[in-house]
Coordinates of C-alpha atoms and ligand atoms in Angstrom, one line a residue:
X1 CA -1.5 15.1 6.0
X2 CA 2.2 15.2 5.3
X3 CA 3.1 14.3 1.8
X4 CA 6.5 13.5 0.8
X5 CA 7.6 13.1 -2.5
X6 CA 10.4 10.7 -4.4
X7 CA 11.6 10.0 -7.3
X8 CA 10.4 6.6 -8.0
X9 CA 9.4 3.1 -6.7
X10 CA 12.7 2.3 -5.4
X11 CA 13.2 5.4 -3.5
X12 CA 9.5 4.9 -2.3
X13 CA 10.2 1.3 -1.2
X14 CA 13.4 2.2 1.0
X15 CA 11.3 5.3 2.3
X16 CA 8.7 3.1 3.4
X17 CA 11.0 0.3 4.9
X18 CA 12.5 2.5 7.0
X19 CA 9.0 4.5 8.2
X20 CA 8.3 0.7 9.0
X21 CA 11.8 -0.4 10.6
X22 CA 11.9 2.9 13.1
X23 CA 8.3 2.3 14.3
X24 CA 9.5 -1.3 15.1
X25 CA 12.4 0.2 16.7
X26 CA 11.2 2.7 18.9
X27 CA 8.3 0.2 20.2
X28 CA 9.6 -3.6 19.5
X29 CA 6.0 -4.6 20.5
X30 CA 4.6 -2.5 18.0
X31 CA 0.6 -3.5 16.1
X32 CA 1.5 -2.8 12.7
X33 CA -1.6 -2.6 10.4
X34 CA -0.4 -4.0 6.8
X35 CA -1.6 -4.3 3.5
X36 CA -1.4 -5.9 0.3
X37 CA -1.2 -5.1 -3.2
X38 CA 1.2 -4.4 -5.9
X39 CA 2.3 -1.5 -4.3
X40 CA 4.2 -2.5 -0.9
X41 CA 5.9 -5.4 -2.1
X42 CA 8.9 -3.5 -2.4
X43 CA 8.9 -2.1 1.2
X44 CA 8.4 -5.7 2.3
X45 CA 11.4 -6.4 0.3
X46 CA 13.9 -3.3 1.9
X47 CA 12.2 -4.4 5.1
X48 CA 13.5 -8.1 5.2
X49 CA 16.7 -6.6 4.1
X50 CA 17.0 -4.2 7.4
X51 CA 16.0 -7.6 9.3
X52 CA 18.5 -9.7 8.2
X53 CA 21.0 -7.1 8.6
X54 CA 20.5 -7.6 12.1
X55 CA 18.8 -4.0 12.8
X56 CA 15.3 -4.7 13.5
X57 CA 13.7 -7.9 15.3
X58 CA 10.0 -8.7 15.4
X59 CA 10.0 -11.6 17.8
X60 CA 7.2 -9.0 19.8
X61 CA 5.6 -7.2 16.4
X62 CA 2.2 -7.8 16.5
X63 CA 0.3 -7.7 12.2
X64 CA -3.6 -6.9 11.5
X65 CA -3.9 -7.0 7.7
X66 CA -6.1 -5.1 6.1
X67 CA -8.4 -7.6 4.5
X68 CA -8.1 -11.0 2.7
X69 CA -10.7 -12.4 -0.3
X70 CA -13.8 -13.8 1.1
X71 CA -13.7 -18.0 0.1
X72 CA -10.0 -18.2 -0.2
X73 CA -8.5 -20.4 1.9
X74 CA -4.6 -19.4 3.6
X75 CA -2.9 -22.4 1.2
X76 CA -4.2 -20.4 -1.9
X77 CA -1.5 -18.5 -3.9
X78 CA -3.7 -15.4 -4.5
X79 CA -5.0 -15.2 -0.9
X80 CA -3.2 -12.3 1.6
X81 CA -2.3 -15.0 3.7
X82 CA 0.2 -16.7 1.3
X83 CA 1.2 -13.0 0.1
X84 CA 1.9 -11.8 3.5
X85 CA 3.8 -15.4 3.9
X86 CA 5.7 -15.3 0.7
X87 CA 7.0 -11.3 0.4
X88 CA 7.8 -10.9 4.3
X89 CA 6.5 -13.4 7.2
X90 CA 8.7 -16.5 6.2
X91 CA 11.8 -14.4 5.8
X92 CA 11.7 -12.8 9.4
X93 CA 11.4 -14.4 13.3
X94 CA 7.7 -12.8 13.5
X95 CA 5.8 -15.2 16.0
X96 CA 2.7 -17.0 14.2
X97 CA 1.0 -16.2 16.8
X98 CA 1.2 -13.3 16.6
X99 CA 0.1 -12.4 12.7
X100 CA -3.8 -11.6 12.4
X101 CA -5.3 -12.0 8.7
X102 CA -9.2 -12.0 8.2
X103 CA -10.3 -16.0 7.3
X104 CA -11.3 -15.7 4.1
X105 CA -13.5 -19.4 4.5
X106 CA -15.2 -18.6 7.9
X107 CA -17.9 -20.2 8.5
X108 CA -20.1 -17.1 10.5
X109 CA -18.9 -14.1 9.1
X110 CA -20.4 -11.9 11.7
X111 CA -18.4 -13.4 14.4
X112 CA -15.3 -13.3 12.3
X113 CA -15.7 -9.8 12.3
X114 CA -16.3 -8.9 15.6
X115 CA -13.4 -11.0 16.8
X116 CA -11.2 -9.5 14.4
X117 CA -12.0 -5.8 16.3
X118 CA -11.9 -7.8 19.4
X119 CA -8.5 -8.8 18.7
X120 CA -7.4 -5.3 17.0
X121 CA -8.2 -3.7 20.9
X122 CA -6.9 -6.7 22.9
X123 CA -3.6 -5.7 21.3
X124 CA -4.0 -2.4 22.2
X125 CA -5.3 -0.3 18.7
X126 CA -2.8 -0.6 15.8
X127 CA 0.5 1.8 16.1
X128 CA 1.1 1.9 12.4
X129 CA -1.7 1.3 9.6
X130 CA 0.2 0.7 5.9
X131 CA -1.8 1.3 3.0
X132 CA -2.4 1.1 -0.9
X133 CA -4.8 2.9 -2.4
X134 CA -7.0 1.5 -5.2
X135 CA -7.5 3.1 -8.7
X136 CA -11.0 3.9 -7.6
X137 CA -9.4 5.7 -4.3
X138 CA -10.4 2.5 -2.5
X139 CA -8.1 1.6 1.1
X140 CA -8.4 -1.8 2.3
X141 CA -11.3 -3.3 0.7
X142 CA -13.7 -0.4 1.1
X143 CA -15.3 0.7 -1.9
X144 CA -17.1 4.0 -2.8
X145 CA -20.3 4.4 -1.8
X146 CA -18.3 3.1 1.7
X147 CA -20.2 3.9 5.0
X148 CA -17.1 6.0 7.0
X149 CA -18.6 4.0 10.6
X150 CA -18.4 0.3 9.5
X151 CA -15.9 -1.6 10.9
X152 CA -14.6 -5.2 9.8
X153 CA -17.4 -6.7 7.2
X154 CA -17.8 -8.3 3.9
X155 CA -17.8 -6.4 1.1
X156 CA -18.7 -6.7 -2.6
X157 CA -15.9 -5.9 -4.8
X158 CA -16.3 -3.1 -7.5
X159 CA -16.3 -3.8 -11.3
X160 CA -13.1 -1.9 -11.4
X161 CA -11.6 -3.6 -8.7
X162 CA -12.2 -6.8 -10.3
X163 CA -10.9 -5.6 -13.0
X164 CA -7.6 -4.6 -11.6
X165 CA -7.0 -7.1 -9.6
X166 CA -7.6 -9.5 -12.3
X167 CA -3.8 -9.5 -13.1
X168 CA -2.8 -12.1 -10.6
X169 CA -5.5 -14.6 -11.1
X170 CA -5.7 -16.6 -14.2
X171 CA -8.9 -15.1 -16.1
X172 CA -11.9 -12.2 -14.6
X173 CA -14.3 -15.1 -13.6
X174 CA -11.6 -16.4 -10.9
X175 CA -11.8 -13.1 -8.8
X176 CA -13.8 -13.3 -5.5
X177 CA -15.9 -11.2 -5.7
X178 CA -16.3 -10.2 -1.9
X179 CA -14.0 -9.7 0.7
X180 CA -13.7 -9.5 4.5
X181 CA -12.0 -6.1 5.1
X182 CA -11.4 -3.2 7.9
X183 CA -13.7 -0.7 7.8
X184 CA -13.2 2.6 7.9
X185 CA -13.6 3.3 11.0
X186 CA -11.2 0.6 11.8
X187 CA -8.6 2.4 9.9
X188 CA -9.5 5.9 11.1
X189 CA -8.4 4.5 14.9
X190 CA -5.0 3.7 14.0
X191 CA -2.2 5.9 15.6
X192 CA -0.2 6.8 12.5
X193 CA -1.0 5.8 8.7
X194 CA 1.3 5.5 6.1
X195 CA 0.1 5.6 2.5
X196 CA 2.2 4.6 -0.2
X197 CA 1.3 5.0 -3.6
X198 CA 3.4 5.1 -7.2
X199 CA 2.3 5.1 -11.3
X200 CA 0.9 7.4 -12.9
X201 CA -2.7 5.3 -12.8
X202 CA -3.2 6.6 -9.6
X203 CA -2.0 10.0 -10.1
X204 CA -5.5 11.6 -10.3
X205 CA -7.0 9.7 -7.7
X206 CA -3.9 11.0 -5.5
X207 CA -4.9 14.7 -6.4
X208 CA -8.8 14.0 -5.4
X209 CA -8.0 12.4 -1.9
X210 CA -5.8 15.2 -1.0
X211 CA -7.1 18.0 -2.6
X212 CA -10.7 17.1 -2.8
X213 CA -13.7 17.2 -1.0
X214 CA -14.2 14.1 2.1
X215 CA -16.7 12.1 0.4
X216 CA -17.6 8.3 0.7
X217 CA -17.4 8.3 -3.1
X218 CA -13.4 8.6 -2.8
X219 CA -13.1 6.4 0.6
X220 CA -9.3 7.7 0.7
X221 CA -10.6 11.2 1.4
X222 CA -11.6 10.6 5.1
X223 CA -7.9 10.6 5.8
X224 CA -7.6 14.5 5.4
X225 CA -9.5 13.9 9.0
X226 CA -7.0 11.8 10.5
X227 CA -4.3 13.6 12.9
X228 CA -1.1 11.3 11.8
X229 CA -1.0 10.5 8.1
X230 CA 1.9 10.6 5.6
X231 CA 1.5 10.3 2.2
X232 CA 4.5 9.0 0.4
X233 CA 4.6 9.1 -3.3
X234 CA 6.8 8.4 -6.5
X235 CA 7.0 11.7 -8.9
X236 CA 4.6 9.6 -10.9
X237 CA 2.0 9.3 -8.8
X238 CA 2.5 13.0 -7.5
X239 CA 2.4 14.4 -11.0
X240 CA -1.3 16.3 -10.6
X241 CA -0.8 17.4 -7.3
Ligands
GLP1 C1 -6.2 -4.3 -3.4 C2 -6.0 -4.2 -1.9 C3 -5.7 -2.8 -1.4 C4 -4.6 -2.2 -2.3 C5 -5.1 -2.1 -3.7 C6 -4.1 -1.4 -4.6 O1 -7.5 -4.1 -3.8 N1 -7.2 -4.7 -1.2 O2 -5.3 -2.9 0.0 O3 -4.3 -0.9 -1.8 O4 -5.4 -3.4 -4.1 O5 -3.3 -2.4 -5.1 P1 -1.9 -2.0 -5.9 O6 -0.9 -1.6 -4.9 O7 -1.6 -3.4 -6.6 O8 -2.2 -1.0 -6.9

């Protein structure tokens, strides 16, 4: 693991943007693996800015995102779809076609799972994975207790997730509870990863992934395994390293 260090979520934003903008640049067909969250909203941001200064294109970037909230359809505002729409995809010349997000109201879940990894290797395996990390060390959707060889399935949502996530819906009772989401295994097959985290809330989770032991209680810890990772961080979420 490589872990860089800046001073806040600005810094970490450009940082990330321009991780993001080089890959796009030294493989225009690049399968970016992207996430949601709180956290990269402002790498999305300095992203779009690079575009529409005319340095990057991504008429032949190819997206896999993480996960999306199981019964959420792509026209609700707290789905993945319409965040991935509203913080970068309808600022830049990304081909629909070309953006994969887990349907959140499929019908046979099984198959939407299976064609999601059928789709991930059709492209070719993801170049760059982007991640958050949740307070309870969680990446994508996969919760502790995670088994490290699933692939794309439903999951149940932890308390704590719930919880935190709980900020962008109206009240608790409106979260989904589950949610379709790469597995682990999906992740760990991804080139290069790129996690991004900032705050002080996830300082200590931070310190366990990298310093701890590799344990399905801290999903983020099976990335100590993985040959290409960088972790970027604020001081913040550095400070108990
Ligand atoms: C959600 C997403 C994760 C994300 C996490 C942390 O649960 N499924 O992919 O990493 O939230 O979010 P935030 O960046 O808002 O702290």
């Amino acid at each position: 693991m490589r872990i860089i260090t800046v001073k806040d979520y600005e810094e970490l934003s450009k940082k990330a943007a321009n991780i993001l903008a080089s890959q796009i640049t030294l493989k225009p067909n690049s399968v970016l693996g992207l996430a949601t969250g709180s956290t990269p909203v402002g790498a999305y941001r300095e992203l779009v800015r690079i575009y529409k200064e005319g340095d990057i294109n991504f008429s032949e970037v190819v997206t896999f995102n993480l996960d999306e909230y199981y019964g959420l359809d792509k026209e609700n505002l707290q789905s993945y779809y319409y965040f991935m729409r509203d913080n970068i995809f309808k600022f830049v010349n990304i081909n629909i076609n070309n953006i994969h997000i887990p349907d959140g109201r499929a019908k046979n879940i099984e198959q939407e799972c299976i064609g999601y990894e059928d789709k991930i290797k059709q492209a070719g395996g993801i170049d760059l994975q982007l991640l958050g990390i949740g307070r309870n060390g969680h990446i994508g959707f996969n919760e502790p207790d995670v088994k490290f060889e699933a692939q794309t399935h439903l999951v149940t949502l932890d308390e704590d997730t719930i919880e935190a996530n709980s900020r962008f819906f109206a009240s608790m009772e409106e979260v989904p509870d589950q949610a379709i989401s790469m597995g682990i295994k999906t992740i760990m097959h991804s080139r290069k990863i790129l996690l991004l985290a900032s705050g002080e809330e996830k300082a200590e989770t931070i310190n366990n992934m990298i310093n701890g032991k590799i344990t399905p209680e801290l999903p983020a810890s099976v990335l100590q395994l993985h040959p290409d990772v960088i972790v970027l961080l604020d001081e913040k979420a550095a400070s108990k390293l």
